[in-house]
GROMACS .gro file of C-alpha atoms in nm:
model
  151
    1UNK     CA    1   0.000   0.000   0.000
    2UNK     CA    2   0.121   0.349  -0.083
    3UNK     CA    3   0.045   0.637   0.147
    4UNK     CA    4   0.161   0.993   0.098
    5UNK     CA    5   0.152   1.283   0.335
    6UNK     CA    6   0.247   1.647   0.298
    7UNK     CA    7   0.431   1.811   0.586
    8UNK     CA    8   0.439   2.192   0.572
    9UNK     CA    9   0.574   2.415   0.846
   10UNK     CA   10   0.235   2.385   1.024
   11UNK     CA   11   0.189   2.014   0.950
   12UNK     CA   12  -0.091   1.915   0.714
   13UNK     CA   13  -0.195   1.560   0.632
   14UNK     CA   14  -0.292   1.495   0.271
   15UNK     CA   15  -0.322   1.166   0.087
   16UNK     CA   16  -0.235   1.197  -0.280
   17UNK     CA   17  -0.320   0.955  -0.558
   18UNK     CA   18  -0.030   1.043  -0.786
   19UNK     CA   19   0.321   1.182  -0.762
   20UNK     CA   20   0.334   1.530  -0.619
   21UNK     CA   21   0.599   1.796  -0.604
   22UNK     CA   22   0.672   1.944  -0.264
   23UNK     CA   23   0.584   2.314  -0.245
   24UNK     CA   24   0.851   2.538  -0.094
   25UNK     CA   25   0.908   2.458   0.273
   26UNK     CA   26   0.706   2.137   0.264
   27UNK     CA   27   0.786   1.767   0.246
   28UNK     CA   28   0.591   1.488   0.084
   29UNK     CA   29   0.632   1.151   0.253
   30UNK     CA   30   0.549   0.824   0.079
   31UNK     CA   31   0.521   0.494   0.264
   32UNK     CA   32   0.517   0.174   0.061
   33UNK     CA   33   0.510  -0.201   0.118
   34UNK     CA   34   0.450  -0.199   0.494
   35UNK     CA   35   0.439  -0.548   0.644
   36UNK     CA   36   0.436  -0.741   0.971
   37UNK     CA   37   0.558  -1.099   1.004
   38UNK     CA   38   0.319  -1.327   1.192
   39UNK     CA   39   0.503  -1.457   1.499
   40UNK     CA   40   0.596  -1.823   1.527
   41UNK     CA   41   0.344  -2.038   1.715
   42UNK     CA   42   0.357  -1.965   2.087
   43UNK     CA   43   0.557  -1.641   2.042
   44UNK     CA   44   0.435  -1.282   2.061
   45UNK     CA   45   0.738  -1.103   1.912
   46UNK     CA   46   0.756  -1.018   1.542
   47UNK     CA   47   0.941  -0.803   1.291
   48UNK     CA   48   0.801  -0.560   1.041
   49UNK     CA   49   0.916  -0.337   0.762
   50UNK     CA   50   0.833  -0.067   0.511
   51UNK     CA   51   0.988   0.181   0.273
   52UNK     CA   52   0.959   0.555   0.346
   53UNK     CA   53   1.055   0.821   0.093
   54UNK     CA   54   1.049   1.199   0.116
   55UNK     CA   55   1.047   1.476  -0.141
   56UNK     CA   56   1.153   1.806   0.010
   57UNK     CA   57   1.308   1.860   0.353
   58UNK     CA   58   1.431   1.556   0.550
   59UNK     CA   59   1.213   1.412   0.826
   60UNK     CA   60   1.274   1.162   1.104
   61UNK     CA   61   1.075   0.844   1.157
   62UNK     CA   62   1.055   0.854   1.537
   63UNK     CA   63   0.794   0.595   1.628
   64UNK     CA   64   0.540   0.337   1.526
   65UNK     CA   65   0.238   0.167   1.680
   66UNK     CA   66  -0.040  -0.074   1.589
   67UNK     CA   67  -0.349  -0.209   1.761
   68UNK     CA   68  -0.222  -0.566   1.709
   69UNK     CA   69   0.085  -0.524   1.932
   70UNK     CA   70   0.150  -0.383   2.278
   71UNK     CA   71   0.466  -0.200   2.164
   72UNK     CA   72   0.658  -0.126   1.844
   73UNK     CA   73   1.025  -0.024   1.845
   74UNK     CA   74   1.263   0.096   1.575
   75UNK     CA   75   1.566  -0.136   1.552
   76UNK     CA   76   1.897  -0.163   1.371
   77UNK     CA   77   2.059  -0.498   1.291
   78UNK     CA   78   2.432  -0.549   1.245
   79UNK     CA   79   2.669  -0.844   1.248
   80UNK     CA   80   2.958  -0.819   1.497
   81UNK     CA   81   3.203  -1.112   1.519
   82UNK     CA   82   2.947  -1.335   1.343
   83UNK     CA   83   2.682  -1.247   1.602
   84UNK     CA   84   2.364  -1.064   1.507
   85UNK     CA   85   2.318  -0.747   1.713
   86UNK     CA   86   1.977  -0.579   1.725
   87UNK     CA   87   1.952  -0.244   1.896
   88UNK     CA   88   1.662  -0.010   1.956
   89UNK     CA   89   1.716   0.338   1.808
   90UNK     CA   90   1.534   0.665   1.859
   91UNK     CA   91   1.483   0.745   1.490
   92UNK     CA   92   1.567   0.691   1.126
   93UNK     CA   93   1.630   0.986   0.894
   94UNK     CA   94   1.433   0.996   0.570
   95UNK     CA   95   1.583   1.234   0.315
   96UNK     CA   96   1.542   1.296  -0.053
   97UNK     CA   97   1.745   1.032  -0.237
   98UNK     CA   98   1.797   0.830   0.084
   99UNK     CA   99   1.477   0.648   0.175
  100UNK     CA  100   1.440   0.447   0.491
  101UNK     CA  101   1.415   0.078   0.413
  102UNK     CA  102   1.306  -0.135   0.706
  103UNK     CA  103   1.330  -0.507   0.624
  104UNK     CA  104   1.423  -0.851   0.748
  105UNK     CA  105   1.796  -0.886   0.799
  106UNK     CA  106   1.848  -0.512   0.834
  107UNK     CA  107   1.693  -0.211   1.005
  108UNK     CA  108   1.338  -0.309   1.099
  109UNK     CA  109   1.036  -0.263   1.321
  110UNK     CA  110   1.021  -0.490   1.626
  111UNK     CA  111   0.674  -0.569   1.760
  112UNK     CA  112   0.614  -0.698   2.113
  113UNK     CA  113   0.294  -0.848   2.254
  114UNK     CA  114   0.155  -0.931   1.910
  115UNK     CA  115  -0.206  -1.049   1.906
  116UNK     CA  116  -0.207  -1.423   1.827
  117UNK     CA  117  -0.532  -1.379   1.632
  118UNK     CA  118  -0.363  -1.205   1.337
  119UNK     CA  119  -0.353  -1.424   1.029
  120UNK     CA  120  -0.130  -1.438   0.724
  121UNK     CA  121  -0.295  -1.229   0.453
  122UNK     CA  122  -0.460  -0.986   0.696
  123UNK     CA  123  -0.394  -0.614   0.671
  124UNK     CA  124  -0.358  -0.410   0.988
  125UNK     CA  125  -0.323  -0.039   1.054
  126UNK     CA  126   0.030   0.079   1.127
  127UNK     CA  127   0.072   0.431   1.268
  128UNK     CA  128   0.403   0.602   1.194
  129UNK     CA  129   0.524   0.917   1.367
  130UNK     CA  130   0.743   1.154   1.167
  131UNK     CA  131   0.913   1.470   1.296
  132UNK     CA  132   1.045   1.760   1.091
  133UNK     CA  133   1.349   1.978   1.164
  134UNK     CA  134   1.135   2.218   1.369
  135UNK     CA  135   1.039   1.933   1.602
  136UNK     CA  136   0.681   1.924   1.479
  137UNK     CA  137   0.550   1.570   1.461
  138UNK     CA  138   0.270   1.404   1.273
  139UNK     CA  139   0.123   1.056   1.274
  140UNK     CA  140   0.060   0.889   0.942
  141UNK     CA  141  -0.150   0.568   0.925
  142UNK     CA  142  -0.086   0.304   0.658
  143UNK     CA  143  -0.190  -0.057   0.606
  144UNK     CA  144   0.059  -0.333   0.677
  145UNK     CA  145   0.026  -0.677   0.519
  146UNK     CA  146   0.070  -0.977   0.751
  147UNK     CA  147   0.328  -1.220   0.607
  148UNK     CA  148   0.433  -1.566   0.711
  149UNK     CA  149   0.778  -1.643   0.849
  150UNK     CA  150   0.902  -1.776   0.516
  151UNK     CA  151   0.735  -1.518   0.291
   0.00000   0.00000   0.00000
């Protein structure tokens, strides 16, 4: 699913159906391909991802939430001495030409307390909080597809 939002100095939310140019002083954010991985049987922890692009001034992705999990964190993933290291971070910068790609095996969303009733193929709302350079934040809601562990 593609979702776009326009962030002017006094934040406005606008969904656009086609590509848009950012007016002076504003940013257009696009979110694509949001997903959540259904946890393994008996587990309530899952990963998720998305792609976020911006046209105009850079913004920070500073948070995420969903009704199907108690908590969502932003995480990095690195390999150190052949050991995977996942760390929570405060934000990811989204700038023109440098989108944020959250995916398996890299930077990602980490969901805790995931509802066991979610099913592969469902779509769930995922709220994303972005902040501009003035510190003004806005929540953007997109749909995330629920994938299986091997998908």
